[in-house]
Amino acid sequence: MTVGVGKKRVAICAVAQLKNDPDLWHTRFQGMLLEILEDLQRQTGFRYGEGGVEQIVSVSDDFLDARTISNNGVQDVLGGQYLAEEKMAQEGLNAIGYANAVILSGHKDVVLIMGHCKESQGESRNLITNCGFDPFYGRAVGLDYLNAAGLQARAYMAKSGLTDDHLARIVARSRQWAAKNPYANARETLPPGKVKASPMLCDPIRQLHAYPVSDGAVGLLLASEERAREYTDRPVWITGFANAMDAFFFGDRDLTSNFALKKAAAKACERAGIRDLKGAADVVEVMDCYAYQQPMWMEGLGFCGDGEGARFIDEGGPGKYRVNLSGGALAGNPMIIAGLYRAVEAALQLKGEAGDHQVPDARCAVAHSTNGPAGQFHSVLILEA
Amino acid sequence: MSRYYGTTVDDIFDTMPERFQPQEAKDVDVVVGYECGGEGGGKWRLKVREGAMAVEKVEGDLGPCTATVFAADAETFIGVTLNKIAALDALTSGKLRITGDASLLMNLLPRIFKPYRVPGPAPVTARDIVAGMADRFRPDKAAGVSLKFAYDLTGEGGGRFTVAIADGRCRVTEGLEKDAAVKMTMEASTFVGLMTGTMDATAAFTSGKVRIDGDMGAAAATGRYFDRYVPPDAPRVEELLSLKKVTSIDQRFATGPVMGKWFAGLRERKLLANVCPVCRRTMIHPREVCASCHVRAGEYVELGPEGYVTNYDLVYYASPDPLTGAVRDTPYACAWIMLDGASPEEAFAFEIKKEDLPRLKIGSRVRPVWAEKTVGSFRDLLYFEIID
């Protein structure tokens, strides 16, 4: 399937996000989502049912929510009663890919996407991601997403020349931008020296190289080209989306190859009719849960050559290509919707509504997400104004 | 080699007279020829006429037959007979061929002959298994244990037995001793099924195949002190290990302002509902929005406290209470209660006083019974009791 310029298009009409917080102990998922929903309704005046939102795609995770069929718990608030509702159990950026397909197929014209997650609810998100491995071997050897990232960090640092110093600078820059983003979780600025002095979590990953425990919720209203103007004067167009999966078994993977991300990026560009993403993108939002991932994912997206992540940082790549002006995932988004937050940020930039971190005249934005241990699965979304 | 799947072609024909069901063959008059190639094969002729049958091994020509079966080798013939090889596959591959009236073979023969079974040793009885319990006893696992339990195993191969564990020894005696902590009553075949692993213990108990009188805990513990029973003819197989592990991640669930208000109400011994501003329905427990009208519901009313039962069931299976981890006392009722003042169809589920269960019915008037000290928890409500 190729969806390119001149064909049917799908618009992101409106976005809403909850301020990411280390511990939203005072509200249930339902309360978090309700704020998002009412924000979207204020922006667009959308209604449920025939002629309005007829389908909802929710995003949540059973293990993180600690209840099976986690979407059932929030149906009331999402408006799912009596309507079509499906849950994206993958990282939330894929909900946009799914809603895009629903609309392009002509099945529905207006789709609401709602994602929520509270990493603070469980005693440890590492225990939860440990359950992402098989019970016999992966869990037993103590693998979790942080541990997996530690292995990838060391391998990638060796390949690219990335140092502890680079990582400290990446974190410090993330915090500088997060300070301008009212929705970011960790907004206090941090000098690189403080990052380098933070304790090791999983050598070479230090505590401040890892994204903070975060609670949050996001929502988006998508519509077909014919219907988009009913909801917004500034639609943002989905021009390319793709995802790709690498091997699950760790021993089968080259952790530094960016295999899945390169595939996803190439496919998304093909769909968007973009030959050179580096030249086309005005803004990039990558899901960098750990500092080393920012240059590594930028490499996978083609913004620097193979193994040139350190040089990319040294030459000011993140500033030049306007990477993660929201503060990125490093400033704190819950893992299952961190990519959805990327899309929300990218859409705000293209709408000209990104506030203090707005890029002038942004026309094309890239939102990226990853899930699974050490970037097993990647998704790439290309948006255009 | 002429044995396949544990038997021979000869045995299949030799057992035909005992598998014959004359009452099914009253108006039958057929001759079936069999020709099986290779080692262990041969030719047989089966005649069935007026409720009688005769089968004979033939050296020369089979003569005229209503239908004839040709099998390429003994493996095919035995495999198809035992359904180990699909007849259709054998026919397609040409290893099996039928001439004459094929429908006769498919429809008539299965009716007038019981299916052939590979001969095996006499089946194990419940009595055999109980008799071997002392040998399977594991003193190391029963250290300090003093327990007497009894089996009342009805039907063929059963009996009444008492097993006594004390001082690191196990003694099995005939008869039901009165001071046994628990008596388990079941059909002997059920017991064999449980012991040989063809029947699930929980399923057998919940479906009523096993009756337990006395200490349930003792009944559940009996398996612990013995090695698993292994049938004497069990083939030696490689053991497949399974991993037993509890995945446990502590959670701290927020109640939020809406559920939070409800819990605060319980502390005051009040059953609060919130009211949809559009459709006026009462939601108990309160929820953030009315799902039908998509609006916040900020008005609270107190329901009940009395009401009537609209529906209920009785739970007999063991189910842990998630708030305490303790296994609930069974049976308990999950009753749906229309509290006075509630809007239609907005029922509230809760337990019913155990002593009231025998007279519980749809329509029973009930009232809540509260804990002596209320703390703002679901368990502030003990149960509902029936009002006479």
PDB file of C-alpha atoms in Angstrom, chain B residues 83-289:
ATOM      1  CA  ASN B  83      -7.417 -44.546  13.188  1.00  0.00           C
ATOM      2  CA  LYS B  84      -3.711 -43.857  13.516  1.00  0.00           C
ATOM      3  CA  ILE B  85      -3.638 -43.415   9.745  1.00  0.00           C
ATOM      4  CA  ALA B  86      -6.473 -41.500   8.095  1.00  0.00           C
ATOM      5  CA  ALA B  87      -8.268 -43.838   5.697  1.00  0.00           C
ATOM      6  CA  LEU B  88      -8.593 -41.044   3.177  1.00  0.00           C
ATOM      7  CA  ASP B  89      -4.817 -40.507   3.170  1.00  0.00           C
ATOM      8  CA  ALA B  90      -4.206 -44.224   2.692  1.00  0.00           C
ATOM      9  CA  LEU B  91      -6.718 -44.321  -0.158  1.00  0.00           C
ATOM     10  CA  THR B  92      -5.187 -41.275  -1.817  1.00  0.00           C
ATOM     11  CA  SER B  93      -1.675 -42.645  -1.573  1.00  0.00           C
ATOM     12  CA  GLY B  94      -2.818 -45.944  -3.013  1.00  0.00           C
ATOM     13  CA  LYS B  95      -1.754 -47.958   0.030  1.00  0.00           C
ATOM     14  CA  LEU B  96      -5.385 -48.828   0.586  1.00  0.00           C
ATOM     15  CA  ARG B  97      -7.765 -49.865  -2.143  1.00  0.00           C
ATOM     16  CA  ILE B  98     -11.383 -50.956  -2.029  1.00  0.00           C
ATOM     17  CA  THR B  99     -13.348 -52.781  -4.663  1.00  0.00           C
ATOM     18  CA  GLY B 100     -17.043 -53.496  -4.603  1.00  0.00           C
ATOM     19  CA  ASP B 101     -19.489 -51.798  -2.243  1.00  0.00           C
ATOM     20  CA  ALA B 102     -17.305 -49.294  -0.357  1.00  0.00           C
ATOM     21  CA  SER B 103     -20.197 -47.785   1.591  1.00  0.00           C
ATOM     22  CA  LEU B 104     -20.689 -51.181   3.199  1.00  0.00           C
ATOM     23  CA  LEU B 105     -17.269 -50.943   4.802  1.00  0.00           C
ATOM     24  CA  MET B 106     -17.799 -47.416   6.026  1.00  0.00           C
ATOM     25  CA  ASN B 107     -21.343 -47.737   7.327  1.00  0.00           C
ATOM     26  CA  LEU B 108     -22.163 -51.357   8.034  1.00  0.00           C
ATOM     27  CA  LEU B 109     -19.009 -52.804   9.573  1.00  0.00           C
ATOM     28  CA  PRO B 110     -18.568 -50.112  12.247  1.00  0.00           C
ATOM     29  CA  ARG B 111     -22.116 -50.916  13.327  1.00  0.00           C
ATOM     30  CA  ILE B 112     -21.904 -54.670  13.564  1.00  0.00           C
ATOM     31  CA  PHE B 113     -18.418 -54.810  15.122  1.00  0.00           C
ATOM     32  CA  LYS B 114     -17.214 -52.969  18.198  1.00  0.00           C
ATOM     33  CA  PRO B 115     -14.026 -51.061  17.434  1.00  0.00           C
ATOM     34  CA  TYR B 116     -10.803 -52.993  17.755  1.00  0.00           C
ATOM     35  CA  ARG B 117      -8.636 -52.080  20.717  1.00  0.00           C
ATOM     36  CA  VAL B 118      -4.990 -52.950  21.193  1.00  0.00           C
ATOM     37  CA  PRO B 119      -4.747 -55.522  23.974  1.00  0.00           C
ATOM     38  CA  GLY B 120      -3.198 -54.157  27.150  1.00  0.00           C
ATOM     39  CA  PRO B 121      -2.733 -55.213  30.734  1.00  0.00           C
ATOM     40  CA  ALA B 122      -5.745 -55.219  33.025  1.00  0.00           C
ATOM     41  CA  PRO B 123      -6.671 -51.646  33.986  1.00  0.00           C
ATOM     42  CA  VAL B 124      -5.461 -50.416  37.329  1.00  0.00           C
ATOM     43  CA  THR B 125      -8.082 -50.189  40.078  1.00  0.00           C
ATOM     44  CA  ALA B 126      -8.573 -47.647  42.816  1.00  0.00           C
ATOM     45  CA  ARG B 127      -7.896 -50.435  45.318  1.00  0.00           C
ATOM     46  CA  ASP B 128      -4.453 -51.094  43.715  1.00  0.00           C
ATOM     47  CA  ILE B 129      -3.562 -47.419  43.927  1.00  0.00           C
ATOM     48  CA  VAL B 130      -4.579 -47.062  47.572  1.00  0.00           C
ATOM     49  CA  ALA B 131      -2.717 -50.265  48.453  1.00  0.00           C
ATOM     50  CA  GLY B 132       0.497 -48.730  47.091  1.00  0.00           C
ATOM     51  CA  MET B 133       0.190 -45.507  49.072  1.00  0.00           C
ATOM     52  CA  ALA B 134       2.375 -46.666  51.935  1.00  0.00           C
ATOM     53  CA  ASP B 135       5.180 -47.357  49.443  1.00  0.00           C
ATOM     54  CA  ARG B 136       4.836 -43.914  47.895  1.00  0.00           C
ATOM     55  CA  PHE B 137       4.827 -42.181  51.268  1.00  0.00           C
ATOM     56  CA  ARG B 138       7.522 -39.494  51.671  1.00  0.00           C
ATOM     57  CA  PRO B 139       8.523 -39.248  55.349  1.00  0.00           C
ATOM     58  CA  ASP B 140      10.773 -36.271  54.520  1.00  0.00           C
ATOM     59  CA  LYS B 141       7.761 -34.279  53.376  1.00  0.00           C
ATOM     60  CA  ALA B 142       5.556 -35.351  56.253  1.00  0.00           C
ATOM     61  CA  ALA B 143       7.904 -34.535  59.099  1.00  0.00           C
ATOM     62  CA  GLY B 144       5.877 -33.590  62.176  1.00  0.00           C
ATOM     63  CA  VAL B 145       2.627 -34.309  60.374  1.00  0.00           C
ATOM     64  CA  SER B 146      -0.093 -36.250  62.106  1.00  0.00           C
ATOM     65  CA  LEU B 147      -3.088 -36.728  59.865  1.00  0.00           C
ATOM     66  CA  LYS B 148      -5.741 -39.327  59.285  1.00  0.00           C
ATOM     67  CA  PHE B 149      -7.907 -39.222  56.179  1.00  0.00           C
ATOM     68  CA  ALA B 150     -10.377 -41.610  54.619  1.00  0.00           C
ATOM     69  CA  TYR B 151     -11.540 -42.611  51.163  1.00  0.00           C
ATOM     70  CA  ASP B 152     -14.979 -43.929  50.373  1.00  0.00           C
ATOM     71  CA  LEU B 153     -14.524 -45.138  46.796  1.00  0.00           C
ATOM     72  CA  THR B 154     -17.725 -46.467  45.333  1.00  0.00           C
ATOM     73  CA  GLY B 155     -18.261 -48.843  42.456  1.00  0.00           C
ATOM     74  CA  GLU B 156     -16.061 -51.463  40.814  1.00  0.00           C
ATOM     75  CA  GLY B 157     -12.489 -51.656  42.070  1.00  0.00           C
ATOM     76  CA  GLY B 158     -13.264 -49.374  45.003  1.00  0.00           C
ATOM     77  CA  GLY B 159     -13.562 -49.799  48.750  1.00  0.00           C
ATOM     78  CA  ARG B 160     -13.309 -47.929  52.000  1.00  0.00           C
ATOM     79  CA  PHE B 161      -9.884 -47.066  53.324  1.00  0.00           C
ATOM     80  CA  THR B 162      -8.265 -45.013  56.031  1.00  0.00           C
ATOM     81  CA  VAL B 163      -4.775 -43.577  55.633  1.00  0.00           C
ATOM     82  CA  ALA B 164      -2.982 -42.574  58.789  1.00  0.00           C
ATOM     83  CA  ILE B 165       0.187 -40.498  58.818  1.00  0.00           C
ATOM     84  CA  ALA B 166       2.024 -40.178  62.119  1.00  0.00           C
ATOM     85  CA  ASP B 167       5.611 -40.230  63.382  1.00  0.00           C
ATOM     86  CA  GLY B 168       7.025 -40.323  59.856  1.00  0.00           C
ATOM     87  CA  ARG B 169       5.055 -43.455  58.998  1.00  0.00           C
ATOM     88  CA  CYS B 170       2.062 -44.168  56.807  1.00  0.00           C
ATOM     89  CA  ARG B 171      -0.455 -46.908  57.441  1.00  0.00           C
ATOM     90  CA  VAL B 172      -3.311 -47.860  55.103  1.00  0.00           C
ATOM     91  CA  THR B 173      -6.185 -49.893  56.516  1.00  0.00           C
ATOM     92  CA  GLU B 174      -9.515 -51.110  55.194  1.00  0.00           C
ATOM     93  CA  GLY B 175     -12.589 -49.399  56.535  1.00  0.00           C
ATOM     94  CA  LEU B 176     -13.546 -45.892  57.523  1.00  0.00           C
ATOM     95  CA  GLU B 177     -12.091 -44.882  60.861  1.00  0.00           C
ATOM     96  CA  LYS B 178     -14.275 -42.410  62.719  1.00  0.00           C
ATOM     97  CA  ASP B 179     -11.531 -40.053  63.851  1.00  0.00           C
ATOM     98  CA  ALA B 180     -10.323 -39.252  60.302  1.00  0.00           C
ATOM     99  CA  ALA B 181      -9.923 -35.494  59.807  1.00  0.00           C
ATOM    100  CA  VAL B 182     -11.568 -35.672  56.436  1.00  0.00           C
ATOM    101  CA  LYS B 183     -13.440 -38.165  54.311  1.00  0.00           C
ATOM    102  CA  MET B 184     -13.377 -37.999  50.533  1.00  0.00           C
ATOM    103  CA  THR B 185     -16.191 -39.740  48.724  1.00  0.00           C
ATOM    104  CA  MET B 186     -16.121 -40.417  45.002  1.00  0.00           C
ATOM    105  CA  GLU B 187     -16.546 -43.134  42.417  1.00  0.00           C
ATOM    106  CA  ALA B 188     -13.538 -45.446  42.169  1.00  0.00           C
ATOM    107  CA  SER B 189     -13.127 -44.464  38.514  1.00  0.00           C
ATOM    108  CA  THR B 190     -12.913 -40.794  39.526  1.00  0.00           C
ATOM    109  CA  PHE B 191     -10.186 -41.643  42.005  1.00  0.00           C
ATOM    110  CA  VAL B 192      -8.241 -43.507  39.317  1.00  0.00           C
ATOM    111  CA  GLY B 193      -8.679 -40.536  36.984  1.00  0.00           C
ATOM    112  CA  LEU B 194      -7.343 -38.115  39.584  1.00  0.00           C
ATOM    113  CA  MET B 195      -4.394 -40.337  40.446  1.00  0.00           C
ATOM    114  CA  THR B 196      -3.403 -41.047  36.860  1.00  0.00           C
ATOM    115  CA  GLY B 197      -3.788 -37.404  35.907  1.00  0.00           C
ATOM    116  CA  THR B 198      -6.591 -37.813  33.367  1.00  0.00           C
ATOM    117  CA  MET B 199      -8.941 -35.792  35.563  1.00  0.00           C
ATOM    118  CA  ASP B 200      -8.428 -32.369  37.103  1.00  0.00           C
ATOM    119  CA  ALA B 201      -8.871 -32.233  40.863  1.00  0.00           C
ATOM    120  CA  THR B 202     -10.392 -28.750  40.972  1.00  0.00           C
ATOM    121  CA  ALA B 203     -12.812 -29.597  38.175  1.00  0.00           C
ATOM    122  CA  ALA B 204     -13.756 -32.873  39.848  1.00  0.00           C
ATOM    123  CA  PHE B 205     -14.451 -31.077  43.105  1.00  0.00           C
ATOM    124  CA  THR B 206     -16.368 -28.148  41.646  1.00  0.00           C
ATOM    125  CA  SER B 207     -18.478 -30.403  39.434  1.00  0.00           C
ATOM    126  CA  GLY B 208     -19.488 -32.417  42.479  1.00  0.00           C
ATOM    127  CA  LYS B 209     -17.705 -35.646  41.502  1.00  0.00           C
ATOM    128  CA  VAL B 210     -15.817 -35.492  44.788  1.00  0.00           C
ATOM    129  CA  ARG B 211     -17.469 -34.862  48.112  1.00  0.00           C
ATOM    130  CA  ILE B 212     -15.327 -33.696  50.971  1.00  0.00           C
ATOM    131  CA  ASP B 213     -16.590 -34.076  54.516  1.00  0.00           C
ATOM    132  CA  GLY B 214     -14.423 -32.528  57.175  1.00  0.00           C
ATOM    133  CA  ASP B 215     -11.267 -30.487  56.959  1.00  0.00           C
ATOM    134  CA  MET B 216     -10.903 -29.073  53.393  1.00  0.00           C
ATOM    135  CA  GLY B 217      -7.346 -27.984  54.090  1.00  0.00           C
ATOM    136  CA  ALA B 218      -6.383 -31.509  55.111  1.00  0.00           C
ATOM    137  CA  ALA B 219      -7.923 -32.871  51.929  1.00  0.00           C
ATOM    138  CA  ALA B 220      -5.905 -30.456  49.817  1.00  0.00           C
ATOM    139  CA  ALA B 221      -2.719 -31.361  51.689  1.00  0.00           C
ATOM    140  CA  THR B 222      -2.912 -35.128  51.232  1.00  0.00           C
ATOM    141  CA  GLY B 223      -1.051 -35.106  47.913  1.00  0.00           C
ATOM    142  CA  ARG B 224       1.930 -33.396  49.460  1.00  0.00           C
ATOM    143  CA  TYR B 225       3.099 -36.393  51.471  1.00  0.00           C
ATOM    144  CA  PHE B 226       3.294 -38.917  48.656  1.00  0.00           C
ATOM    145  CA  ASP B 227       5.174 -39.452  45.432  1.00  0.00           C
ATOM    146  CA  ARG B 228       2.922 -39.196  42.449  1.00  0.00           C
ATOM    147  CA  TYR B 229       1.277 -42.456  41.421  1.00  0.00           C
ATOM    148  CA  VAL B 230       2.799 -43.889  38.243  1.00  0.00           C
ATOM    149  CA  PRO B 231       0.893 -46.707  36.502  1.00  0.00           C
ATOM    150  CA  PRO B 232       3.043 -49.856  36.265  1.00  0.00           C
ATOM    151  CA  ASP B 233       2.710 -49.988  32.478  1.00  0.00           C
ATOM    152  CA  ALA B 234       3.420 -46.262  31.976  1.00  0.00           C
ATOM    153  CA  PRO B 235       5.927 -45.774  29.182  1.00  0.00           C
ATOM    154  CA  ARG B 236       9.165 -44.179  30.260  1.00  0.00           C
ATOM    155  CA  VAL B 237       9.036 -40.648  28.927  1.00  0.00           C
ATOM    156  CA  GLU B 238      11.291 -37.681  29.207  1.00  0.00           C
ATOM    157  CA  GLU B 239       9.999 -35.404  31.906  1.00  0.00           C
ATOM    158  CA  LEU B 240       8.761 -32.025  30.686  1.00  0.00           C
ATOM    159  CA  LEU B 241       9.410 -29.437  33.322  1.00  0.00           C
ATOM    160  CA  SER B 242       7.102 -26.558  33.997  1.00  0.00           C
ATOM    161  CA  LEU B 243       8.000 -23.430  35.840  1.00  0.00           C
ATOM    162  CA  LYS B 244       5.965 -22.381  38.842  1.00  0.00           C
ATOM    163  CA  LYS B 245       6.286 -18.721  39.565  1.00  0.00           C
ATOM    164  CA  VAL B 246       4.117 -16.005  41.029  1.00  0.00           C
ATOM    165  CA  THR B 247       4.463 -12.761  39.133  1.00  0.00           C
ATOM    166  CA  SER B 248       3.817 -10.082  41.677  1.00  0.00           C
ATOM    167  CA  ILE B 249       4.214  -6.344  41.288  1.00  0.00           C
ATOM    168  CA  ASP B 250       2.813  -4.226  44.085  1.00  0.00           C
ATOM    169  CA  GLN B 251       0.357  -1.570  42.957  1.00  0.00           C
ATOM    170  CA  ARG B 252      -0.981   1.601  44.511  1.00  0.00           C
ATOM    171  CA  PHE B 253      -4.277   2.360  42.824  1.00  0.00           C
ATOM    172  CA  ALA B 254      -5.533   5.908  42.969  1.00  0.00           C
ATOM    173  CA  THR B 255      -9.219   6.349  43.792  1.00  0.00           C
ATOM    174  CA  GLY B 256      -9.384   9.918  42.514  1.00  0.00           C
ATOM    175  CA  PRO B 257     -11.908  12.508  43.652  1.00  0.00           C
ATOM    176  CA  VAL B 258     -14.965  10.537  42.510  1.00  0.00           C
ATOM    177  CA  MET B 259     -14.288   7.055  43.863  1.00  0.00           C
ATOM    178  CA  GLY B 260     -12.600   8.805  46.761  1.00  0.00           C
ATOM    179  CA  LYS B 261     -15.871  10.489  47.669  1.00  0.00           C
ATOM    180  CA  TRP B 262     -17.584   7.120  47.610  1.00  0.00           C
ATOM    181  CA  PHE B 263     -15.059   5.616  50.019  1.00  0.00           C
ATOM    182  CA  ALA B 264     -15.438   8.625  52.287  1.00  0.00           C
ATOM    183  CA  GLY B 265     -19.204   7.932  52.208  1.00  0.00           C
ATOM    184  CA  LEU B 266     -18.653   4.335  53.309  1.00  0.00           C
ATOM    185  CA  ARG B 267     -16.751   5.627  56.301  1.00  0.00           C
ATOM    186  CA  GLU B 268     -19.927   7.563  57.236  1.00  0.00           C
ATOM    187  CA  ARG B 269     -21.981   4.389  56.603  1.00  0.00           C
ATOM    188  CA  LYS B 270     -23.576   6.010  53.549  1.00  0.00           C
ATOM    189  CA  LEU B 271     -24.053   4.465  50.102  1.00  0.00           C
ATOM    190  CA  LEU B 272     -23.395   7.376  47.776  1.00  0.00           C
ATOM    191  CA  ALA B 273     -24.260   7.563  44.095  1.00  0.00           C
ATOM    192  CA  ASN B 274     -23.604  10.396  41.700  1.00  0.00           C
ATOM    193  CA  VAL B 275     -26.367  11.609  39.446  1.00  0.00           C
ATOM    194  CA  CYS B 276     -26.118  12.314  35.721  1.00  0.00           C
ATOM    195  CA  PRO B 277     -27.259  15.905  35.129  1.00  0.00           C
ATOM    196  CA  VAL B 278     -28.808  14.885  31.797  1.00  0.00           C
ATOM    197  CA  CYS B 279     -30.539  11.515  32.269  1.00  0.00           C
ATOM    198  CA  ARG B 280     -30.713  11.660  36.107  1.00  0.00           C
ATOM    199  CA  ARG B 281     -29.542   8.105  36.556  1.00  0.00           C
ATOM    200  CA  THR B 282     -27.825   7.244  39.815  1.00  0.00           C
ATOM    201  CA  MET B 283     -24.409   5.652  39.480  1.00  0.00           C
ATOM    202  CA  ILE B 284     -23.192   3.460  42.298  1.00  0.00           C
ATOM    203  CA  HIS B 285     -20.293   3.287  42.676  1.00  0.00           C
ATOM    204  CA  PRO B 286     -19.930   6.825  41.338  1.00  0.00           C
ATOM    205  CA  ARG B 287     -18.042   7.285  38.076  1.00  0.00           C
ATOM    206  CA  GLU B 288     -16.336  10.300  36.512  1.00  0.00           C
ATOM    207  CA  VAL B 289     -18.856  10.576  33.689  1.00  0.00           C
TER     208      VAL B 289
END
